[in-house]
Amino acid sequence: MAKPPVLTPRAEDFPRWYQDLINKAELADNGPVRGTMVIRPYGYGLWERMQQEMDARIKESGAQNAYFPLFIPQSYLTREAEHVEGFAPELAVVTHAGGKELDEPVVVRPTSETIVNDYFSKWVQSYRDLPLLINQWANVVRWELRPRVFLRTTEFLWQEGHTAHATYEDARAYAAHIHRDVYGDFMENVLAMDVVPGRKTARERFAGAINTLTLEGMMGDGKALQLATSHELGQNFAQAFHTRYLSRDGREEYVWQTSWGSTTRMVGALVMTHGDDHGLRVPPRLAAVQVVVVAIKDDEAVLARVRELGARLKAAGIRVQVDDRTDTPFGRRAVDWELKGVPVRVEIGPRDLEHGTAMLVRRIPGGKEPVALESVAALLPGILEADQALLLAQSRERRVSRTSEVSTFEEAVEAATAGGWARIPWSALGPEGEERLAEHAVTVRCLVGADGAVPTADDAPGNVAVVARAY
């Protein structure tokens, strides 16, 4: 009898495949409280690499890291009406602590616009204090009704940026910069994900914002996933929290603000974008382990050469791990590395040593070939870059091939429910059509310009709505 597959095939049951992969690649487990998760070391290693790459880009943009409290007075959230209304169903509220009822309930942080503004109002006095550019790496709690590991969890990890500017133009330009040069650059050049940058409709924008910019990715099953957002907050929070500054000409003005965030949802996106029926495929620029050097047998000469090669690759700047666990069968270890999606395996056994070769196994395009041991270090950088480019090309090809140009509401629904995306003129859909889409579990993911650029307004001429089912 044939052995059952390690993972449920994607074509058979995509959600089950996703859960299988999360478990068997040792990315995460469900937490003890519904909707929470325990991120295991390999999964957290992916998040750490994402943090490193994102943090460098954020700091290059002038923002500094800070930290704000987890608990927020409930009264803070009531100051901006649209904001509290948008988050009310998801709030976790603490009413008792230390064995006593609290004088004022506190909310477990769902996002930090309100508490950040309370402190911005103290820190900003004059135009000399602007722009004020702050980022924090933290956890947040949003009480999810339909949780799914990494994609929608009650508690998740993220970064959230908050900025204050002297003018609307400065704030708008900074939100666009984060959207394009931090998030967009990271997702395309590190995660190897083809993303569509666009503008959220009024129905979908962040509660309390005047504009939300988004990056939408197509997953392996054709559904969309919102990957990161950058918001123009206008002066809504500034007015609610009296965040004002003295201008150059001596007038007291309200600041203009932005906020922006990305989350551990990106780990789930990585799985669903690049994973296949054998497991993960991790982009080389992201991978915490780019190359694993595997000893096939417990042989002194083999173990010595494996460790020597590992040290040589590490010295060459490659993120490498040596697998010399010869008390575990080689086949089991090979399947494990396949599941984890390490881009390249270099396998060495006694016969390989005799011939001065190693077996080079490429996870992303598939296939293996013997190569001269002495040439491994020289070959790997080019292989890793080629495989990085291949993942991006495959992601883009999927999105292009499964996106339909349509002209009617009915065609848009048909394309989205069939497992793809639709592009329809916003003038042919409009807010009324968008509301009707909800009856079919379909949403407008974003608005894009006719030329693919991010529109400057919801009603800009030629706007196109990107329509899909989404996670």
Short mmCIF file of C-alpha atoms in Angstrom, two decimals:
data_model
loop_
_atom_site.label_atom_id
_atom_site.label_comp_id
_atom_site.label_asym_id
_atom_site.label_seq_id
_atom_site.Cartn_x
_atom_site.Cartn_y
_atom_site.Cartn_z
CA MET A 1 0.00 0.00 0.00
CA ALA A 2 1.15 3.54 -0.74
CA LYS A 3 2.02 5.67 2.27
CA PRO A 4 -0.50 8.44 3.03
CA PRO A 5 0.80 11.93 2.25
CA VAL A 6 2.44 13.87 5.07
CA LEU A 7 0.10 16.80 4.40
CA THR A 8 -3.48 16.90 3.18
CA PRO A 9 -3.17 17.89 -0.53
CA ARG A 10 -3.96 21.57 -1.11
CA ALA A 11 -6.36 20.79 -3.97
CA GLU A 12 -8.30 18.43 -1.72
CA ASP A 13 -8.77 20.68 1.33
CA PHE A 14 -6.81 23.95 1.46
CA PRO A 15 -7.74 24.90 5.07
CA ARG A 16 -6.81 21.43 6.33
CA TRP A 17 -3.53 21.57 4.36
CA TYR A 18 -2.77 24.93 6.02
CA GLN A 19 -3.42 23.58 9.51
CA ASP A 20 -1.43 20.40 8.79
CA LEU A 21 1.54 22.46 7.64
CA ILE A 22 1.41 24.79 10.66
CA ASN A 23 1.52 21.74 12.94
CA LYS A 24 4.00 19.51 11.10
CA ALA A 25 6.46 22.26 10.23
CA GLU A 26 6.38 23.15 13.94
CA LEU A 27 5.34 26.77 13.42
CA ALA A 28 2.69 27.14 16.13
CA ASP A 29 0.16 25.44 18.39
CA ASN A 30 -3.22 26.59 19.58
CA GLY A 31 -3.05 28.35 22.95
CA PRO A 32 -5.09 27.35 26.03
CA VAL A 33 -7.54 30.26 25.58
CA ARG A 34 -9.67 30.12 22.45
CA GLY A 35 -8.13 32.13 19.64
CA THR A 36 -4.65 32.38 21.15
CA MET A 37 -1.51 30.73 19.80
CA VAL A 38 1.86 29.51 20.98
CA ILE A 39 4.48 30.38 18.38
CA ARG A 40 7.11 27.65 18.29
CA PRO A 41 10.83 28.39 17.77
CA TYR A 42 10.88 27.77 14.00
CA GLY A 43 7.79 29.93 13.47
CA TYR A 44 9.15 32.61 15.78
CA GLY A 45 12.43 32.52 13.87
CA LEU A 46 10.51 33.53 10.74
CA TRP A 47 8.85 36.38 12.67
CA GLU A 48 12.22 37.51 14.04
CA ARG A 49 13.64 37.73 10.52
CA MET A 50 10.56 39.71 9.46
CA GLN A 51 11.10 42.02 12.45
CA GLN A 52 14.76 42.58 11.56
CA GLU A 53 14.04 43.44 7.94
CA MET A 54 11.06 45.65 8.78
CA ASP A 55 12.74 47.37 11.71
CA ALA A 56 15.69 48.38 9.54
CA ARG A 57 13.34 49.92 6.95
CA ILE A 58 11.29 51.69 9.63
CA LYS A 59 14.39 53.22 11.20
CA GLU A 60 15.65 54.30 7.78
CA SER A 61 12.36 56.20 7.52
CA GLY A 62 13.24 58.22 10.61
CA ALA A 63 10.99 56.51 13.16
CA GLN A 64 12.27 55.53 16.60
CA ASN A 65 11.08 52.60 18.68
CA ALA A 66 9.20 53.18 21.93
CA TYR A 67 6.77 51.27 24.12
CA PHE A 68 3.31 52.16 25.42
CA PRO A 69 1.28 50.33 28.11
CA LEU A 70 -0.82 47.25 27.41
CA PHE A 71 -3.73 48.63 29.48
CA ILE A 72 -5.63 51.66 28.25
CA PRO A 73 -8.29 53.53 30.29
CA GLN A 74 -11.68 52.84 28.74
CA SER A 75 -12.43 56.56 28.69
CA TYR A 76 -9.59 57.10 26.19
CA LEU A 77 -11.37 55.03 23.56
CA THR A 78 -14.58 56.99 23.89
CA ARG A 79 -12.93 60.27 22.89
CA GLU A 80 -12.93 59.44 19.17
CA ALA A 81 -16.43 58.16 18.41
CA GLU A 82 -15.73 56.39 15.09
CA HIS A 83 -12.69 54.66 16.56
CA VAL A 84 -14.47 53.19 19.57
CA GLU A 85 -17.44 52.14 17.44
CA GLY A 86 -15.10 50.31 15.04
CA PHE A 87 -13.34 48.38 17.80
CA ALA A 88 -16.16 47.87 20.33
CA PRO A 89 -17.05 44.28 19.27
CA GLU A 90 -13.41 43.17 19.60
CA LEU A 91 -12.46 44.73 22.94
CA ALA A 92 -11.28 42.78 25.98
CA VAL A 93 -12.11 44.85 29.08
CA VAL A 94 -10.67 44.36 32.58
CA THR A 95 -13.14 45.29 35.33
CA HIS A 96 -11.50 43.63 38.36
CA ALA A 97 -7.87 43.52 39.54
CA GLY A 98 -6.18 42.84 42.85
CA GLY A 99 -9.41 41.35 44.17
CA LYS A 100 -11.32 44.61 43.73
CA GLU A 101 -13.54 46.23 41.14
CA LEU A 102 -11.65 48.95 39.29
CA ASP A 103 -12.86 52.53 39.53
CA GLU A 104 -12.56 52.70 35.74
CA PRO A 105 -12.41 49.63 33.48
CA VAL A 106 -9.29 49.27 31.37
CA VAL A 107 -9.09 47.93 27.85
CA VAL A 108 -6.41 45.44 26.78
CA ARG A 109 -4.67 47.22 23.91
CA PRO A 110 -6.45 46.60 20.54
CA THR A 111 -4.29 49.34 18.95
CA SER A 112 -2.61 52.39 20.46
CA GLU A 113 -3.88 55.52 18.68
CA THR A 114 -5.65 56.75 21.80
CA ILE A 115 -2.89 56.27 24.37
CA VAL A 116 -0.22 57.48 21.95
CA ASN A 117 -2.18 60.67 21.37
CA ASP A 118 -2.52 61.29 25.08
CA TYR A 119 1.29 61.40 25.25
CA PHE A 120 1.79 63.16 21.95
CA SER A 121 -0.31 66.01 23.37
CA LYS A 122 2.26 66.32 26.19
CA TRP A 123 5.37 65.93 24.02
CA VAL A 124 4.42 68.27 21.15
CA GLN A 125 4.63 71.97 21.99
CA SER A 126 5.92 73.72 18.88
CA TYR A 127 6.72 73.14 15.23
CA ARG A 128 10.27 72.28 16.35
CA ASP A 129 8.94 69.03 17.86
CA LEU A 130 7.58 67.88 14.50
CA PRO A 131 7.53 65.52 12.80
CA LEU A 132 7.28 63.09 15.72
CA LEU A 133 7.86 59.57 14.39
CA ILE A 134 7.30 56.65 16.77
CA ASN A 135 7.06 52.87 16.27
CA GLN A 136 6.47 50.08 18.75
CA TRP A 137 6.79 46.30 18.59
CA ALA A 138 4.10 44.85 20.81
CA ASN A 139 1.17 42.49 21.23
CA VAL A 140 -2.49 43.42 20.90
CA VAL A 141 -5.79 41.74 21.72
CA ARG A 142 -8.86 41.71 19.47
CA TRP A 143 -11.50 39.18 20.45
CA GLU A 144 -11.89 37.14 17.27
CA LEU A 145 -15.10 35.18 16.66
CA ARG A 146 -13.57 32.93 13.96
CA PRO A 147 -9.90 32.49 14.86
CA ARG A 148 -7.31 30.84 12.63
CA VAL A 149 -3.65 30.45 13.62
CA PHE A 150 -1.53 33.40 12.40
CA LEU A 151 -4.34 34.79 10.22
CA ARG A 152 -6.85 35.84 12.86
CA THR A 153 -5.98 35.31 16.51
CA THR A 154 -7.28 36.90 19.69
CA GLU A 155 -3.74 37.97 20.59
CA PHE A 156 -1.12 38.65 17.95
CA LEU A 157 2.25 40.34 17.58
CA TRP A 158 2.83 43.39 15.43
CA GLN A 159 4.50 46.70 14.92
CA GLU A 160 2.46 49.87 14.97
CA GLY A 161 3.77 53.22 13.89
CA HIS A 162 2.31 56.56 15.00
CA THR A 163 3.40 59.95 13.68
CA ALA A 164 2.49 63.60 14.06
CA HIS A 165 3.20 66.24 11.39
CA ALA A 166 2.80 69.96 10.93
CA THR A 167 0.87 69.73 7.66
CA TYR A 168 -1.59 67.49 5.87
CA GLU A 169 0.82 67.19 2.96
CA ASP A 170 3.67 65.93 5.18
CA ALA A 171 1.44 63.37 6.89
CA ARG A 172 0.03 62.14 3.61
CA ALA A 173 3.50 61.81 2.07
CA TYR A 174 4.77 59.87 5.09
CA ALA A 175 1.84 57.42 5.07
CA ALA A 176 2.50 56.82 1.36
CA HIS A 177 6.23 56.37 2.02
CA ILE A 178 5.60 53.69 4.66
CA HIS A 179 3.11 51.97 2.35
CA ARG A 180 5.46 51.94 -0.63
CA ASP A 181 9.05 51.96 0.67
CA VAL A 182 8.70 50.02 3.91
CA TYR A 183 5.85 47.55 3.44
CA GLY A 184 5.80 47.23 -0.32
CA ASP A 185 9.57 46.93 -0.62
CA PHE A 186 9.75 44.34 2.19
CA MET A 187 6.96 42.17 0.82
CA GLU A 188 8.25 42.12 -2.73
CA ASN A 189 11.99 41.97 -2.10
CA VAL A 190 12.13 39.85 1.06
CA LEU A 191 8.89 37.87 1.27
CA ALA A 192 8.86 37.43 -2.55
CA MET A 193 5.11 38.15 -2.54
CA ASP A 194 3.43 39.90 -5.41
CA VAL A 195 1.13 42.47 -3.79
CA VAL A 196 -1.42 44.95 -5.09
CA PRO A 197 -1.04 48.38 -3.48
CA GLY A 198 -4.29 50.30 -3.28
CA ARG A 199 -6.69 52.48 -1.35
CA LYS A 200 -9.42 51.12 0.88
CA THR A 201 -12.99 52.20 0.26
CA ALA A 202 -14.81 54.25 2.88
CA ARG A 203 -16.58 51.07 4.02
CA GLU A 204 -13.28 49.22 4.58
CA ARG A 205 -10.99 51.94 5.92
CA PHE A 206 -9.59 51.99 9.44
CA ALA A 207 -11.93 53.33 12.13
CA GLY A 208 -11.05 56.99 12.66
CA ALA A 209 -8.94 57.40 9.51
CA ILE A 210 -9.56 59.67 6.54
CA ASN A 211 -7.70 57.29 4.22
CA THR A 212 -6.28 53.78 4.43
CA LEU A 213 -3.61 52.42 2.09
CA THR A 214 -3.35 48.64 1.84
CA LEU A 215 -1.28 45.87 0.30
CA GLU A 216 -3.33 42.87 -0.80
CA GLY A 217 -1.84 39.48 -1.65
CA MET A 218 -3.40 36.50 -3.44
CA MET A 219 -3.03 33.26 -1.52
CA GLY A 220 -2.61 29.83 -3.07
CA ASP A 221 -6.37 29.21 -3.14
CA GLY A 222 -7.13 32.51 -4.88
CA LYS A 223 -8.44 34.33 -1.79
CA ALA A 224 -7.07 37.71 -0.79
CA LEU A 225 -5.25 38.60 2.40
CA GLN A 226 -4.66 42.13 3.68
CA LEU A 227 -0.96 42.19 4.53
CA ALA A 228 -0.25 45.67 5.93
CA THR A 229 -1.97 49.03 6.10
CA SER A 230 -0.94 52.68 6.40
CA HIS A 231 -3.52 55.21 7.55
CA GLU A 232 -3.92 58.95 7.21
CA LEU A 233 -5.69 59.97 10.42
CA GLY A 234 -6.15 63.62 9.49
CA GLN A 235 -6.80 65.65 12.65
CA ASN A 236 -9.47 63.38 14.14
CA PHE A 237 -7.37 62.12 17.06
CA ALA A 238 -5.52 65.42 17.42
CA GLN A 239 -8.80 67.22 18.05
CA ALA A 240 -10.06 64.53 20.42
CA PHE A 241 -6.85 64.62 22.48
CA HIS A 242 -5.96 68.31 21.96
CA THR A 243 -2.65 67.50 20.28
CA ARG A 244 -1.59 70.98 19.15
CA TYR A 245 1.59 72.87 18.37
CA LEU A 246 2.70 76.49 18.06
CA SER A 247 3.42 77.21 14.39
CA ARG A 248 6.28 79.33 13.04
CA ASP A 249 3.99 82.36 12.89
CA GLY A 250 2.82 81.90 16.46
CA ARG A 251 -0.57 80.27 15.85
CA GLU A 252 -1.78 77.20 17.72
CA GLU A 253 -2.54 74.39 15.24
CA TYR A 254 -3.68 70.78 15.45
CA VAL A 255 -1.16 68.21 14.21
CA TRP A 256 -1.83 65.90 11.26
CA GLN A 257 -1.26 62.21 11.94
CA THR A 258 -0.62 58.76 10.53
CA SER A 259 -0.61 55.23 11.90
CA TRP A 260 0.51 52.02 10.21
CA GLY A 261 0.97 48.37 11.10
CA SER A 262 1.92 44.84 10.06
CA THR A 263 1.44 41.64 12.06
CA THR A 264 2.27 37.96 12.53
CA ARG A 265 -0.42 37.44 9.89
CA MET A 266 2.51 37.67 7.47
CA VAL A 267 3.71 34.27 8.68
CA GLY A 268 0.36 32.79 7.62
CA ALA A 269 0.62 34.64 4.32
CA LEU A 270 4.06 33.14 3.75
CA VAL A 271 2.62 29.65 4.22
CA MET A 272 -0.37 30.19 1.93
CA THR A 273 1.54 32.04 -0.78
CA HIS A 274 4.58 29.82 -1.21
CA GLY A 275 3.70 26.49 0.44
CA ASP A 276 3.10 23.36 -1.62
CA ASP A 277 2.02 19.79 -0.94
CA HIS A 278 5.43 19.02 0.57
CA GLY A 279 5.45 21.91 3.04
CA LEU A 280 6.80 25.43 3.29
CA ARG A 281 9.03 27.13 0.75
CA VAL A 282 10.82 29.97 2.52
CA PRO A 283 12.28 32.82 0.43
CA PRO A 284 16.08 32.76 0.81
CA ARG A 285 16.32 36.44 1.81
CA LEU A 286 13.90 35.79 4.67
CA ALA A 287 15.03 32.34 5.77
CA ALA A 288 16.63 32.09 9.20
CA VAL A 289 18.27 28.94 7.80
CA GLN A 290 19.13 29.37 4.12
CA VAL A 291 21.16 26.18 3.82
CA VAL A 292 21.24 23.02 5.92
CA VAL A 293 24.27 20.77 5.59
CA VAL A 294 23.17 17.21 6.34
CA ALA A 295 25.32 14.26 7.38
CA ILE A 296 23.72 11.15 5.87
CA LYS A 297 25.51 8.60 8.09
CA ASP A 298 27.38 8.40 11.37
CA ASP A 299 30.84 8.41 9.84
CA GLU A 300 33.73 10.37 11.35
CA ALA A 301 35.01 11.63 8.02
CA VAL A 302 31.49 12.64 6.92
CA LEU A 303 30.77 14.45 10.19
CA ALA A 304 34.09 16.30 10.01
CA ARG A 305 33.46 17.43 6.41
CA VAL A 306 29.86 18.46 7.16
CA ARG A 307 30.98 20.61 10.09
CA GLU A 308 33.87 22.09 8.12
CA LEU A 309 31.57 23.02 5.23
CA GLY A 310 29.05 24.53 7.64
CA ALA A 311 31.75 26.74 9.16
CA ARG A 312 32.95 27.77 5.69
CA LEU A 313 29.44 28.74 4.55
CA LYS A 314 28.82 30.68 7.76
CA ALA A 315 32.06 32.59 7.23
CA ALA A 316 30.85 33.41 3.71
CA GLY A 317 27.75 35.10 5.18
CA ILE A 318 25.23 32.33 4.51
CA ARG A 319 22.75 31.52 7.28
CA VAL A 320 23.54 27.84 7.71
CA GLN A 321 22.70 24.99 10.05
CA VAL A 322 24.59 21.72 10.37
CA ASP A 323 22.41 18.63 10.80
CA ASP A 324 24.63 15.97 12.31
CA ARG A 325 21.83 14.16 14.18
CA THR A 326 22.79 10.76 12.80
CA ASP A 327 20.84 8.99 15.55
CA THR A 328 17.70 10.12 13.66
CA PRO A 329 17.07 8.35 10.31
CA PHE A 330 18.17 10.40 7.30
CA GLY A 331 14.80 10.03 5.55
CA ARG A 332 12.94 11.49 8.52
CA ARG A 333 15.32 14.44 8.69
CA ALA A 334 15.01 15.08 4.95
CA VAL A 335 11.19 15.18 5.21
CA ASP A 336 11.47 17.53 8.20
CA TRP A 337 13.66 20.02 6.31
CA GLU A 338 11.31 19.72 3.32
CA LEU A 339 8.34 20.59 5.54
CA LYS A 340 10.19 23.56 7.03
CA GLY A 341 11.00 24.87 3.56
CA VAL A 342 14.73 25.49 4.00
CA PRO A 343 15.79 26.68 0.52
CA VAL A 344 18.83 24.39 0.02
CA ARG A 345 20.01 21.11 1.51
CA VAL A 346 23.58 19.96 1.02
CA GLU A 347 23.67 16.23 1.74
CA ILE A 348 26.97 14.41 2.32
CA GLY A 349 27.55 10.70 2.82
CA PRO A 350 30.53 8.33 2.55
CA ARG A 351 30.07 7.80 -1.20
CA ASP A 352 29.93 11.55 -1.77
CA LEU A 353 33.26 11.95 0.03
CA GLU A 354 34.82 9.26 -2.14
CA HIS A 355 33.88 11.24 -5.25
CA GLY A 356 34.53 14.69 -3.75
CA THR A 357 30.91 15.69 -4.26
CA ALA A 358 27.78 16.60 -2.31
CA MET A 359 24.12 16.26 -3.26
CA LEU A 360 22.58 19.71 -3.62
CA VAL A 361 18.79 19.68 -3.11
CA ARG A 362 16.79 22.80 -4.01
CA ARG A 363 13.48 23.13 -2.20
CA ILE A 364 11.96 25.96 -4.24
CA PRO A 365 12.18 24.74 -7.86
CA GLY A 366 12.60 21.13 -6.73
CA GLY A 367 15.23 18.70 -7.95
CA LYS A 368 18.70 17.68 -6.86
CA GLU A 369 22.12 17.24 -8.46
CA PRO A 370 25.63 16.25 -7.39
CA VAL A 371 28.11 19.12 -7.26
CA ALA A 372 31.81 19.28 -6.43
CA LEU A 373 32.30 19.84 -2.71
CA GLU A 374 34.82 22.59 -3.35
CA SER A 375 32.34 24.54 -5.50
CA VAL A 376 29.40 24.53 -3.06
CA ALA A 377 30.26 27.83 -1.36
CA ALA A 378 30.72 29.60 -4.70
CA LEU A 379 27.47 28.22 -6.19
CA LEU A 380 25.10 28.96 -3.32
CA PRO A 381 24.73 32.79 -3.50
CA GLY A 382 23.59 32.62 -7.13
CA ILE A 383 21.25 29.70 -6.43
CA LEU A 384 19.64 31.49 -3.48
CA GLU A 385 19.04 34.66 -5.51
CA ALA A 386 17.61 32.70 -8.44
CA ASP A 387 15.20 30.87 -6.14
CA GLN A 388 14.16 34.15 -4.48
CA ALA A 389 13.28 35.55 -7.92
CA LEU A 390 11.41 32.38 -8.87
CA LEU A 391 9.09 32.61 -5.87
CA LEU A 392 8.18 36.20 -6.72
CA ALA A 393 7.58 35.29 -10.37
CA GLN A 394 5.31 32.40 -9.36
CA SER A 395 3.36 34.60 -6.96
CA ARG A 396 2.87 37.24 -9.68
CA GLU A 397 1.90 34.68 -12.31
CA ARG A 398 -0.79 33.27 -10.00
CA ARG A 399 -2.29 36.69 -9.37
CA VAL A 400 -2.25 37.72 -13.03
CA SER A 401 -3.65 34.41 -14.33
CA ARG A 402 -6.46 34.30 -11.76
CA THR A 403 -7.60 37.92 -12.06
CA SER A 404 -10.50 38.66 -14.43
CA GLU A 405 -11.40 41.98 -16.03
CA VAL A 406 -15.19 42.36 -15.67
CA SER A 407 -17.77 45.03 -16.26
CA THR A 408 -20.81 43.92 -14.24
CA PHE A 409 -21.63 43.08 -10.62
CA GLU A 410 -22.65 39.55 -11.57
CA GLU A 411 -19.36 38.88 -13.35
CA ALA A 412 -17.41 40.18 -10.36
CA VAL A 413 -19.24 37.85 -7.98
CA GLU A 414 -18.78 34.90 -10.32
CA ALA A 415 -15.02 35.46 -10.61
CA ALA A 416 -14.56 35.90 -6.86
CA THR A 417 -16.65 32.90 -5.85
CA ALA A 418 -14.81 30.74 -8.42
CA GLY A 419 -11.54 31.29 -6.53
CA GLY A 420 -10.03 34.32 -8.21
CA TRP A 421 -10.06 38.10 -8.20
CA ALA A 422 -12.03 40.52 -10.35
CA ARG A 423 -11.24 44.04 -11.50
CA ILE A 424 -14.31 46.13 -12.16
CA PRO A 425 -14.63 49.88 -12.80
CA TRP A 426 -15.58 51.55 -9.51
CA SER A 427 -18.08 53.62 -11.44
CA ALA A 428 -19.89 50.39 -12.39
CA LEU A 429 -19.92 49.06 -8.82
CA GLY A 430 -19.96 51.95 -6.38
CA PRO A 431 -20.89 51.86 -2.69
CA GLU A 432 -24.26 50.23 -3.41
CA GLY A 433 -22.67 47.39 -5.35
CA GLU A 434 -20.03 47.03 -2.65
CA GLU A 435 -22.77 46.59 -0.06
CA ARG A 436 -24.43 43.90 -2.20
CA LEU A 437 -21.13 42.01 -2.50
CA ALA A 438 -21.30 41.25 1.23
CA GLU A 439 -24.32 39.01 0.57
CA HIS A 440 -21.93 36.73 -1.38
CA ALA A 441 -19.07 36.93 1.19
CA VAL A 442 -17.12 39.08 -1.30
CA THR A 443 -15.44 42.42 -0.58
CA VAL A 444 -13.70 45.25 -2.37
CA ARG A 445 -10.10 44.65 -1.34
CA CYS A 446 -8.91 48.01 -2.61
CA LEU A 447 -9.25 50.68 -5.27
CA VAL A 448 -6.47 51.11 -7.82
CA GLY A 449 -5.98 53.59 -10.62
CA ALA A 450 -6.48 52.58 -14.23
CA ASP A 451 -2.67 52.59 -14.57
CA GLY A 452 -2.20 50.48 -11.43
CA ALA A 453 -1.14 53.42 -9.26
CA VAL A 454 -2.68 54.16 -5.86
CA PRO A 455 -5.59 56.58 -6.38
CA THR A 456 -5.49 60.02 -4.79
CA ALA A 457 -9.22 59.92 -3.97
CA ASP A 458 -12.05 57.42 -3.64
CA ASP A 459 -13.83 58.92 -6.62
CA ALA A 460 -10.82 59.62 -8.85
CA PRO A 461 -11.69 59.11 -12.55
CA GLY A 462 -10.81 55.64 -13.81
CA ASN A 463 -10.65 53.99 -10.39
CA VAL A 464 -10.86 50.18 -10.51
CA ALA A 465 -12.15 48.02 -7.67
CA VAL A 466 -10.25 44.81 -6.91
CA VAL A 467 -12.89 42.33 -5.72
CA ALA A 468 -12.31 39.00 -3.98
CA ARG A 469 -13.16 36.67 -1.15
CA ALA A 470 -10.71 37.19 1.67
CA TYR A 471 -9.31 35.80 4.88
#
